[in-house]
Amino acid sequence: MDNRGSRIPGFYKLPLRERRRVVCDRAGVHPEVLERAVAGGGLDALMADKVVENVLGTYGMPFGIALNVRINGKDRLVPMVVEEPSVVAAASNAARMVRAGGGFTAEVPESLMIGQVQLTGIRSSEQATAELERHKGELLSLAGRAVPGLLGRGGGPRDIEVRDLGHGMVVLHVLVDCKDAMGANLVNAIAEAVGPVAARIAHATLGLRILSNLCDRRRVHVSCRVHARDLAFGRAPSQPGGSVEALEPHEIADGIVAASRFAELDPYRAATHNKGIMNGVDAVVIATGNDFRAVEAGAHAYAARTGEYRPLAVWRRDGEDLVGELTMPLSLGTVGGTLRVHPVAQLALTILGTNNADELSMTAASLGLASNLAALRALATEGIQRGHMSLHARSVAVAAGAVGDEVESVAATIAARGSILVAEAARVLLELRTAAHEPSPGQPST
Ligand code: MEV
């Protein structure tokens, strides 16, 4: 991206064509490349027919860009694919507050996937474990031979661990550095190659050979610092059922900390808190053609790893600042899979400006933390409905039949009336169209 960075004031007000031009300009993408990639949602039916089975067509989703994102000192325009109104705007808005505090700091301390080999019918798990440990070197070279291409790219199996699950069951973990691949196929190939030999060594019956989606050896950690003054906004009900009053910035920061504590103490709240995080994470995962089911499975298993379901991100006060920390497993790839065939996923990586899987994970997690901040800030102040519903108003207007410029007019009117319903939108649309066909005063009627 050029040095004008990820901050583009007024971007949302630009017409669609102009927005595309600005992003192409900043990301160094030829406008025709973008136009061609997004035409028809990227994937045509004939191509889709080669990707999955029983295809009838394709299914479009909005492809947007989160602004203001700075990660480890580098600006990024972040592609997001999501159907929920307000997610892109909220993440961009929170990223602007984080940016004022220096941006996101992210790291992926190690990047290892886990392949599991299940071994059953074991009489002595101590003996089986000892034998498997003794043959580690042999098993690792067997694993490496199963993925010559990965070895050529500098990746490959790194270690073997043995876990005794009791009940005569032992599981062998092969830890694999998949480089820029998500790694499911590589890890499964390794597990299948190693399985029969491991079973022989352990005098066991061979069971499943498959990756684990709880990829807790491929975790990403993101933190950010927001000055309380940058959280300033808003009004919140001061009394139950009562009036609203402006909140001081430090009260908003304390409200966010209290919301974090709520999620730390209550799994019912933690699930929703984490859903808000996944709003940001999944949107980047989908935009870049990655497997969001794998990411979701890993995230929630990690959240529950202590036996109690916990929030993936927490917030604390540090003097005048609010500090957020998020840790989660993420297995993302910038090569292979959907990326081979999907032009919009390829375009997304170009706009993002990376081919590095760890950088992609750091970006997705940063968007998760931004989405979480936006949600908690809204919840701790004016509530989620106001901002959410005013953006939702546009899709309600479309559902009522509004087209072109009518969409914004109808949405603005129903949002101002506080009645964001299709029936209300239909009424407003009728009024608008009737007014447009009425002669203006002084104009002769025809
Ligand atoms: C809605 O998509 C996400 C939220 O429910 C997240 C949260 O409650 O933290 C607003």
Short mmCIF file of C-alpha atoms and ligand atoms in Angstrom, two decimals:
data_model
loop_
_atom_site.label_atom_id
_atom_site.label_comp_id
_atom_site.label_asym_id
_atom_site.label_seq_id
_atom_site.Cartn_x
_atom_site.Cartn_y
_atom_site.Cartn_z
CA MET A 1 0.00 0.00 0.00
CA ASP A 2 1.24 3.50 -0.68
CA ASN A 3 2.12 5.90 2.12
CA ARG A 4 -1.35 7.44 2.30
CA GLY A 5 -2.18 4.49 4.50
CA SER A 6 -5.45 2.97 5.66
CA ARG A 7 -7.13 6.16 6.84
CA ILE A 8 -9.59 7.47 4.22
CA PRO A 9 -11.95 10.07 5.72
CA GLY A 10 -15.40 10.12 4.11
CA PHE A 11 -14.81 6.79 2.33
CA TYR A 12 -18.27 5.48 3.19
CA LYS A 13 -19.90 8.49 1.53
CA LEU A 14 -18.19 7.92 -1.82
CA PRO A 15 -20.14 6.29 -4.65
CA LEU A 16 -19.27 2.63 -5.19
CA ARG A 17 -17.20 3.30 -8.32
CA GLU A 18 -15.15 5.96 -6.54
CA ARG A 19 -14.56 3.68 -3.54
CA ARG A 20 -13.16 1.05 -5.88
CA ARG A 21 -10.90 3.62 -7.51
CA VAL A 22 -9.51 4.85 -4.18
CA VAL A 23 -8.78 1.31 -2.95
CA CYS A 24 -7.14 0.35 -6.26
CA ASP A 25 -5.03 3.44 -6.07
CA ARG A 26 -3.86 2.76 -2.53
CA ALA A 27 -3.41 -0.98 -2.97
CA GLY A 28 -1.69 -0.72 -6.34
CA VAL A 29 -4.36 -2.83 -8.06
CA HIS A 30 -5.37 -2.10 -11.66
CA PRO A 31 -9.07 -1.07 -11.60
CA GLU A 32 -9.84 -3.60 -14.33
CA VAL A 33 -8.43 -6.38 -12.17
CA LEU A 34 -10.79 -5.42 -9.38
CA GLU A 35 -13.78 -5.00 -11.72
CA ARG A 36 -13.15 -8.40 -13.27
CA ALA A 37 -12.61 -10.12 -9.91
CA VAL A 38 -15.78 -8.84 -8.26
CA ALA A 39 -18.03 -9.20 -11.33
CA GLY A 40 -20.77 -11.67 -10.40
CA GLY A 41 -19.27 -12.25 -6.93
CA GLY A 42 -16.01 -13.63 -8.26
CA LEU A 43 -16.84 -17.26 -8.79
CA ASP A 44 -19.03 -18.14 -11.77
CA ALA A 45 -21.34 -21.13 -11.77
CA LEU A 46 -19.10 -23.17 -14.09
CA MET A 47 -16.14 -22.69 -11.79
CA ALA A 48 -18.28 -23.36 -8.71
CA ASP A 49 -19.32 -26.62 -10.34
CA LYS A 50 -15.69 -27.71 -10.18
CA VAL A 51 -15.34 -26.75 -6.51
CA VAL A 52 -18.23 -28.56 -4.79
CA GLU A 53 -20.95 -31.00 -5.78
CA ASN A 54 -24.54 -30.69 -7.04
CA VAL A 55 -24.01 -27.02 -7.91
CA LEU A 56 -26.90 -24.83 -9.05
CA GLY A 57 -25.10 -21.49 -8.97
CA THR A 58 -23.25 -19.19 -6.61
CA TYR A 59 -24.30 -17.18 -3.56
CA GLY A 60 -23.08 -13.58 -3.22
CA MET A 61 -22.00 -11.82 -0.06
CA PRO A 62 -20.97 -8.17 0.48
CA PHE A 63 -17.23 -7.59 0.04
CA GLY A 64 -16.10 -4.48 1.97
CA ILE A 65 -12.97 -2.88 3.35
CA ALA A 66 -12.14 -2.04 6.96
CA LEU A 67 -10.22 1.20 7.27
CA ASN A 68 -7.84 2.74 9.82
CA VAL A 69 -6.14 -0.56 10.63
CA ARG A 70 -2.50 -0.37 11.71
CA ILE A 71 -0.76 -3.54 12.86
CA ASN A 72 2.82 -3.60 14.14
CA GLY A 73 3.29 -0.12 12.68
CA LYS A 74 2.03 -1.02 9.21
CA ASP A 75 -1.19 0.27 7.68
CA ARG A 76 -3.50 -2.26 6.07
CA LEU A 77 -6.73 -2.03 4.10
CA VAL A 78 -8.54 -5.10 5.36
CA PRO A 79 -11.05 -6.94 3.12
CA MET A 80 -14.10 -8.27 4.95
CA VAL A 81 -16.92 -10.48 3.70
CA VAL A 82 -19.94 -10.36 5.98
CA GLU A 83 -23.70 -10.07 5.61
CA GLU A 84 -24.37 -8.31 8.94
CA PRO A 85 -24.82 -4.53 8.73
CA SER A 86 -22.53 -2.42 10.96
CA VAL A 87 -19.70 -4.98 11.32
CA VAL A 88 -17.38 -3.26 8.81
CA ALA A 89 -18.24 0.25 10.05
CA ALA A 90 -17.85 -0.72 13.71
CA ALA A 91 -14.48 -2.42 13.14
CA SER A 92 -13.20 0.59 11.15
CA ASN A 93 -14.37 2.95 13.85
CA ALA A 94 -12.72 0.95 16.64
CA ALA A 95 -9.54 0.62 14.56
CA ARG A 96 -9.42 4.43 14.38
CA MET A 97 -9.44 4.65 18.20
CA VAL A 98 -6.77 1.95 18.44
CA ARG A 99 -4.70 3.71 15.79
CA ALA A 100 -4.67 6.87 17.90
CA GLY A 101 -3.07 4.78 20.68
CA GLY A 102 -0.39 3.36 18.34
CA GLY A 103 -2.30 0.60 16.56
CA PHE A 104 -2.44 -3.13 17.18
CA THR A 105 0.57 -5.11 18.34
CA ALA A 106 0.41 -8.70 17.16
CA GLU A 107 2.55 -11.83 17.14
CA VAL A 108 2.37 -15.50 16.24
CA PRO A 109 4.92 -17.05 18.63
CA GLU A 110 4.89 -20.46 16.90
CA SER A 111 3.02 -21.78 13.93
CA LEU A 112 2.49 -25.51 14.25
CA MET A 113 -0.50 -27.61 13.22
CA ILE A 114 -1.32 -30.86 15.00
CA GLY A 115 -1.94 -34.15 13.22
CA GLN A 116 -3.54 -36.82 15.41
CA VAL A 117 -3.09 -40.57 15.15
CA GLN A 118 -5.44 -42.54 17.38
CA LEU A 119 -4.08 -45.82 18.74
CA THR A 120 -6.42 -48.18 20.58
CA GLY A 121 -6.41 -51.60 22.24
CA ILE A 122 -3.20 -50.80 24.13
CA ARG A 123 -2.38 -53.04 27.09
CA SER A 124 0.39 -50.90 28.62
CA SER A 125 0.18 -47.24 27.76
CA GLU A 126 3.50 -46.58 29.56
CA GLN A 127 5.25 -49.09 27.32
CA ALA A 128 3.52 -47.85 24.15
CA THR A 129 4.43 -44.26 25.01
CA ALA A 130 8.06 -45.17 25.67
CA GLU A 131 8.30 -47.09 22.37
CA LEU A 132 6.76 -44.24 20.39
CA GLU A 133 9.14 -41.75 22.03
CA ARG A 134 12.09 -44.04 21.20
CA HIS A 135 11.07 -44.12 17.52
CA LYS A 136 10.45 -40.37 17.26
CA GLY A 137 13.25 -39.82 14.73
CA GLU A 138 12.00 -42.60 12.46
CA LEU A 139 8.40 -41.34 12.67
CA LEU A 140 9.46 -37.77 11.93
CA SER A 141 11.41 -38.74 8.82
CA LEU A 142 8.49 -40.86 7.63
CA ALA A 143 6.25 -37.83 8.18
CA GLY A 144 8.63 -35.60 6.21
CA ARG A 145 8.70 -38.00 3.25
CA ALA A 146 4.89 -37.68 2.97
CA VAL A 147 5.14 -33.94 2.20
CA PRO A 148 8.19 -33.34 -0.04
CA GLY A 149 6.77 -30.07 -1.40
CA LEU A 150 6.36 -28.66 2.11
CA LEU A 151 9.95 -29.66 2.99
CA GLY A 152 11.04 -27.81 -0.16
CA ARG A 153 9.31 -24.66 1.12
CA GLY A 154 11.16 -24.91 4.45
CA GLY A 155 8.27 -26.40 6.43
CA GLY A 156 7.59 -29.92 7.64
CA PRO A 157 7.11 -32.04 10.75
CA ARG A 158 8.89 -30.58 13.78
CA ASP A 159 8.08 -32.79 16.75
CA ILE A 160 6.08 -35.72 18.03
CA GLU A 161 4.15 -35.85 21.27
CA VAL A 162 2.34 -38.79 22.82
CA ARG A 163 -0.77 -38.41 24.98
CA ASP A 164 -2.26 -41.15 27.08
CA LEU A 165 -6.05 -40.78 27.06
CA GLY A 166 -6.62 -43.80 29.34
CA HIS A 167 -8.94 -46.69 28.50
CA GLY A 168 -6.20 -48.30 26.41
CA MET A 169 -6.09 -45.31 24.07
CA VAL A 170 -2.98 -43.35 23.19
CA VAL A 171 -2.83 -40.51 20.69
CA LEU A 172 0.22 -39.48 18.75
CA HIS A 173 0.51 -35.79 17.83
CA VAL A 174 2.70 -34.80 14.90
CA LEU A 175 3.49 -31.08 15.05
CA VAL A 176 3.85 -29.63 11.58
CA ASP A 177 5.03 -26.26 10.33
CA CYS A 178 2.77 -25.71 7.31
CA LYS A 179 4.38 -22.38 6.31
CA ASP A 180 1.81 -20.33 4.35
CA ALA A 181 -0.71 -23.15 3.93
CA MET A 182 -3.66 -23.69 6.24
CA GLY A 183 -2.32 -27.21 6.28
CA ALA A 184 -5.30 -29.56 6.57
CA ASN A 185 -4.30 -31.67 3.56
CA LEU A 186 -0.61 -31.67 4.50
CA VAL A 187 -1.29 -32.70 8.09
CA ASN A 188 -3.79 -35.36 7.08
CA ALA A 189 -1.29 -36.79 4.60
CA ILE A 190 1.32 -36.95 7.36
CA ALA A 191 -1.06 -38.55 9.86
CA GLU A 192 -2.03 -41.19 7.30
CA ALA A 193 1.60 -41.90 6.42
CA VAL A 194 2.73 -42.24 10.02
CA GLY A 195 -0.34 -44.07 11.36
CA PRO A 196 0.36 -47.71 10.37
CA VAL A 197 3.98 -47.57 11.55
CA ALA A 198 3.00 -45.90 14.83
CA ALA A 199 0.40 -48.63 15.42
CA ARG A 200 3.05 -51.32 14.83
CA ILE A 201 5.49 -49.63 17.19
CA ALA A 202 2.84 -49.25 19.91
CA HIS A 203 1.36 -52.75 19.39
CA ALA A 204 -1.96 -51.00 18.92
CA THR A 205 -4.92 -50.96 16.61
CA LEU A 206 -4.83 -47.98 14.26
CA GLY A 207 -7.74 -45.54 14.62
CA LEU A 208 -8.32 -42.06 13.17
CA ARG A 209 -5.66 -40.09 11.33
CA ILE A 210 -6.67 -36.46 11.03
CA LEU A 211 -5.63 -32.92 11.98
CA SER A 212 -6.90 -31.29 15.17
CA ASN A 213 -8.78 -28.03 14.72
CA LEU A 214 -7.78 -27.10 18.24
CA CYS A 215 -4.56 -25.68 16.81
CA ASP A 216 -3.31 -24.23 20.10
CA ARG A 217 0.28 -24.39 18.81
CA ARG A 218 -0.70 -21.87 16.12
CA ARG A 219 -1.94 -19.08 18.34
CA VAL A 220 -2.04 -15.41 17.59
CA HIS A 221 -1.78 -12.77 20.27
CA VAL A 222 -2.99 -9.20 19.70
CA SER A 223 -3.04 -6.28 22.07
CA CYS A 224 -3.98 -2.63 21.83
CA ARG A 225 -4.09 0.47 23.96
CA VAL A 226 -6.83 3.07 23.65
CA HIS A 227 -6.76 6.42 25.44
CA ALA A 228 -9.99 6.88 27.37
CA ARG A 229 -10.53 10.27 25.65
CA ASP A 230 -10.65 8.49 22.27
CA LEU A 231 -13.60 6.40 23.45
CA ALA A 232 -15.66 9.51 24.07
CA PHE A 233 -19.14 9.58 22.72
CA GLY A 234 -22.58 8.91 23.50
CA ARG A 235 -25.34 8.77 25.83
CA ALA A 236 -26.66 5.98 27.93
CA PRO A 237 -29.74 5.48 30.02
CA SER A 238 -28.85 6.78 33.50
CA GLN A 239 -31.83 5.33 35.32
CA PRO A 240 -33.86 2.26 34.49
CA GLY A 241 -36.46 3.51 32.06
CA GLY A 242 -35.16 7.03 32.55
CA SER A 243 -33.44 9.78 30.66
CA VAL A 244 -30.06 9.70 28.96
CA GLU A 245 -26.91 11.52 29.98
CA ALA A 246 -23.48 12.01 28.44
CA LEU A 247 -20.83 9.64 29.73
CA GLU A 248 -17.33 10.73 30.69
CA PRO A 249 -14.57 8.92 28.74
CA HIS A 250 -13.27 7.19 31.87
CA GLU A 251 -16.81 5.92 32.58
CA ILE A 252 -16.92 4.40 29.11
CA ALA A 253 -13.54 2.74 29.73
CA ASP A 254 -14.80 1.40 33.07
CA GLY A 255 -17.98 0.19 31.37
CA ILE A 256 -15.88 -1.77 28.86
CA VAL A 257 -13.83 -3.31 31.68
CA ALA A 258 -17.04 -4.27 33.48
CA ALA A 259 -18.35 -5.82 30.25
CA SER A 260 -15.11 -7.82 29.98
CA ARG A 261 -15.47 -8.99 33.60
CA PHE A 262 -19.04 -10.06 32.85
CA ALA A 263 -17.76 -12.30 30.05
CA GLU A 264 -14.99 -13.65 32.30
CA LEU A 265 -17.53 -14.63 34.96
CA ASP A 266 -20.40 -15.91 32.83
CA PRO A 267 -20.22 -18.37 29.92
CA TYR A 268 -23.62 -17.15 28.66
CA ARG A 269 -22.11 -13.70 28.17
CA ALA A 270 -18.72 -15.09 27.03
CA ALA A 271 -20.41 -16.82 24.07
CA THR A 272 -21.86 -13.51 22.85
CA HIS A 273 -18.65 -11.62 23.61
CA ASN A 274 -16.76 -14.16 21.48
CA LYS A 275 -19.40 -13.96 18.75
CA GLY A 276 -18.60 -10.25 18.51
CA ILE A 277 -14.91 -11.13 18.11
CA MET A 278 -15.71 -13.70 15.43
CA ASN A 279 -17.67 -11.03 13.51
CA GLY A 280 -14.32 -9.45 12.69
CA VAL A 281 -12.24 -12.62 12.44
CA ASP A 282 -14.61 -14.59 10.19
CA ALA A 283 -15.15 -11.68 7.82
CA VAL A 284 -11.40 -11.62 7.07
CA VAL A 285 -11.20 -15.41 7.00
CA ILE A 286 -13.99 -15.64 4.42
CA ALA A 287 -12.72 -12.71 2.34
CA THR A 288 -9.37 -14.46 1.97
CA GLY A 289 -10.89 -17.82 1.00
CA ASN A 290 -10.09 -19.57 4.26
CA ASP A 291 -11.99 -22.28 6.15
CA PHE A 292 -14.16 -20.43 8.67
CA ARG A 293 -15.59 -23.67 10.13
CA ALA A 294 -12.08 -24.73 11.12
CA VAL A 295 -11.44 -21.32 12.65
CA GLU A 296 -14.74 -21.35 14.57
CA ALA A 297 -14.15 -24.88 15.89
CA GLY A 298 -10.64 -23.95 17.05
CA ALA A 299 -11.71 -20.66 18.62
CA HIS A 300 -14.49 -22.13 20.73
CA ALA A 301 -12.53 -25.23 21.75
CA TYR A 302 -9.71 -22.91 22.85
CA ALA A 303 -12.18 -20.70 24.74
CA ALA A 304 -13.31 -23.79 26.67
CA ARG A 305 -9.85 -25.33 27.16
CA THR A 306 -9.90 -24.92 30.97
CA GLY A 307 -13.21 -26.77 31.20
CA GLU A 308 -15.05 -23.48 31.48
CA TYR A 309 -16.00 -21.38 28.43
CA ARG A 310 -14.03 -18.11 28.62
CA PRO A 311 -13.74 -14.89 26.58
CA LEU A 312 -11.00 -14.86 23.94
CA ALA A 313 -10.32 -11.17 24.63
CA VAL A 314 -10.23 -9.21 27.88
CA TRP A 315 -10.02 -5.48 28.68
CA ARG A 316 -8.37 -3.72 31.61
CA ARG A 317 -7.66 -0.13 32.68
CA ASP A 318 -4.05 1.04 32.78
CA GLY A 319 -4.15 4.59 34.12
CA GLU A 320 -6.02 6.71 31.58
CA ASP A 321 -5.79 3.94 28.98
CA LEU A 322 -7.87 0.92 28.17
CA VAL A 323 -5.81 -2.13 27.24
CA GLY A 324 -7.23 -5.05 25.25
CA GLU A 325 -5.63 -8.49 24.81
CA LEU A 326 -6.78 -11.29 22.58
CA THR A 327 -5.29 -14.76 22.18
CA MET A 328 -6.78 -17.37 19.90
CA PRO A 329 -5.75 -20.22 17.62
CA LEU A 330 -5.89 -19.42 13.91
CA SER A 331 -5.01 -21.74 11.07
CA LEU A 332 -5.06 -19.61 7.95
CA GLY A 333 -3.41 -19.99 4.60
CA THR A 334 -2.37 -17.68 1.79
CA VAL A 335 -1.80 -20.54 -0.67
CA GLY A 336 -3.89 -23.48 -1.84
CA GLY A 337 -7.55 -24.27 -1.17
CA THR A 338 -10.16 -21.77 -2.32
CA LEU A 339 -7.41 -19.27 -3.12
CA ARG A 340 -6.48 -21.32 -6.17
CA VAL A 341 -9.84 -20.67 -7.82
CA HIS A 342 -11.48 -17.65 -6.24
CA PRO A 343 -10.49 -14.33 -7.85
CA VAL A 344 -11.95 -12.23 -5.02
CA ALA A 345 -9.98 -14.17 -2.39
CA GLN A 346 -6.83 -13.54 -4.43
CA LEU A 347 -7.75 -9.88 -4.78
CA ALA A 348 -8.35 -9.68 -1.01
CA LEU A 349 -4.79 -10.77 -0.30
CA THR A 350 -3.46 -8.26 -2.82
CA ILE A 351 -5.44 -5.44 -1.19
CA LEU A 352 -4.29 -6.60 2.23
CA GLY A 353 -0.74 -6.60 0.92
CA THR A 354 0.50 -9.93 2.17
CA ASN A 355 1.21 -13.51 1.14
CA ASN A 356 2.29 -14.45 4.61
CA ALA A 357 -0.08 -16.67 6.62
CA ASP A 358 1.12 -15.36 10.01
CA GLU A 359 0.49 -11.76 8.90
CA LEU A 360 -2.97 -12.77 7.73
CA SER A 361 -3.68 -14.36 11.14
CA MET A 362 -2.47 -11.23 12.94
CA THR A 363 -4.80 -9.16 10.75
CA ALA A 364 -7.85 -11.37 11.31
CA ALA A 365 -7.24 -11.39 15.08
CA SER A 366 -6.78 -7.59 15.12
CA LEU A 367 -10.13 -7.21 13.39
CA GLY A 368 -11.56 -9.53 16.05
CA LEU A 369 -10.26 -7.30 18.81
CA ALA A 370 -11.53 -4.18 16.98
CA SER A 371 -14.99 -5.72 16.60
CA ASN A 372 -15.02 -6.66 20.27
CA LEU A 373 -14.05 -3.12 21.30
CA ALA A 374 -16.75 -1.61 19.09
CA ALA A 375 -19.42 -3.94 20.50
CA LEU A 376 -18.45 -3.42 24.15
CA ARG A 377 -18.24 0.36 23.72
CA ALA A 378 -21.71 0.46 22.22
CA LEU A 379 -23.12 -1.94 24.81
CA ALA A 380 -21.58 0.02 27.69
CA THR A 381 -23.05 3.30 26.41
CA GLU A 382 -26.02 3.76 24.11
CA GLY A 383 -26.73 0.05 23.60
CA ILE A 384 -26.24 -1.89 20.40
CA GLN A 385 -29.55 -1.22 18.71
CA ARG A 386 -29.18 2.44 17.76
CA GLY A 387 -26.08 2.14 15.58
CA HIS A 388 -26.93 -1.36 14.46
CA MET A 389 -30.48 -0.58 13.46
CA SER A 390 -29.70 2.63 11.60
CA LEU A 391 -27.33 0.62 9.37
CA HIS A 392 -29.79 -2.25 9.24
CA ALA A 393 -32.33 0.30 7.94
CA ARG A 394 -30.73 0.17 4.49
CA SER A 395 -31.36 -3.54 4.06
CA VAL A 396 -34.91 -3.04 5.38
CA ALA A 397 -35.40 -0.33 2.73
CA VAL A 398 -34.16 -2.72 0.03
CA ALA A 399 -36.48 -5.45 1.36
CA ALA A 400 -39.37 -2.98 0.96
CA GLY A 401 -38.49 -2.47 -2.71
CA ALA A 402 -36.37 0.71 -2.60
CA VAL A 403 -33.83 1.04 -5.40
CA GLY A 404 -30.97 3.45 -6.17
CA ASP A 405 -31.15 6.74 -4.27
CA GLU A 406 -34.44 5.69 -2.69
CA VAL A 407 -32.52 3.30 -0.39
CA GLU A 408 -30.70 6.04 1.54
CA SER A 409 -33.81 8.28 1.71
CA VAL A 410 -36.08 5.53 2.98
CA ALA A 411 -33.42 4.24 5.41
CA ALA A 412 -32.82 7.73 6.83
CA THR A 413 -36.55 8.33 7.31
CA ILE A 414 -37.34 5.03 9.04
CA ALA A 415 -34.22 5.37 11.23
CA ALA A 416 -35.28 8.92 12.21
CA ARG A 417 -38.80 7.69 12.97
CA GLY A 418 -37.31 4.87 15.07
CA SER A 419 -39.42 2.34 13.19
CA ILE A 420 -37.05 0.14 11.23
CA LEU A 421 -39.62 -2.25 9.84
CA VAL A 422 -40.32 -3.39 6.29
CA ALA A 423 -43.95 -2.21 6.57
CA GLU A 424 -42.82 1.27 7.62
CA ALA A 425 -40.21 1.32 4.85
CA ALA A 426 -42.89 0.38 2.31
CA ARG A 427 -45.08 3.28 3.55
CA VAL A 428 -42.19 5.74 3.31
CA LEU A 429 -41.30 4.45 -0.14
CA LEU A 430 -44.87 4.97 -1.32
CA GLU A 431 -44.85 8.52 0.09
CA LEU A 432 -41.54 9.20 -1.63
CA ARG A 433 -42.69 7.90 -4.99
CA THR A 434 -46.04 9.68 -4.75
CA ALA A 435 -44.27 12.96 -3.93
CA ALA A 436 -41.91 12.48 -6.86
CA HIS A 437 -44.86 12.18 -9.24
CA GLU A 438 -46.83 15.10 -7.86
CA PRO A 439 -46.36 18.36 -9.75
CA SER A 440 -44.46 20.92 -7.71
CA PRO A 441 -46.40 24.09 -6.71
CA GLY A 442 -46.87 26.39 -9.66
CA GLN A 443 -46.10 23.64 -12.15
CA PRO A 444 -49.05 22.85 -14.47
CA SER A 445 -50.32 19.34 -14.04
CA THR A 446 -50.33 17.22 -17.18
C1 MEV B 1 -23.62 -8.91 17.29
O1 MEV B 1 -23.33 -9.44 16.02
C2 MEV B 1 -22.43 -9.03 18.20
C3 MEV B 1 -22.64 -8.55 19.64
O2 MEV B 1 -23.73 -9.26 20.24
C4 MEV B 1 -21.36 -8.81 20.39
C5 MEV B 1 -21.44 -8.54 21.88
O3 MEV B 1 -22.51 -8.61 22.48
O4 MEV B 1 -20.34 -8.31 22.45
C6 MEV B 1 -23.01 -7.09 19.69
#
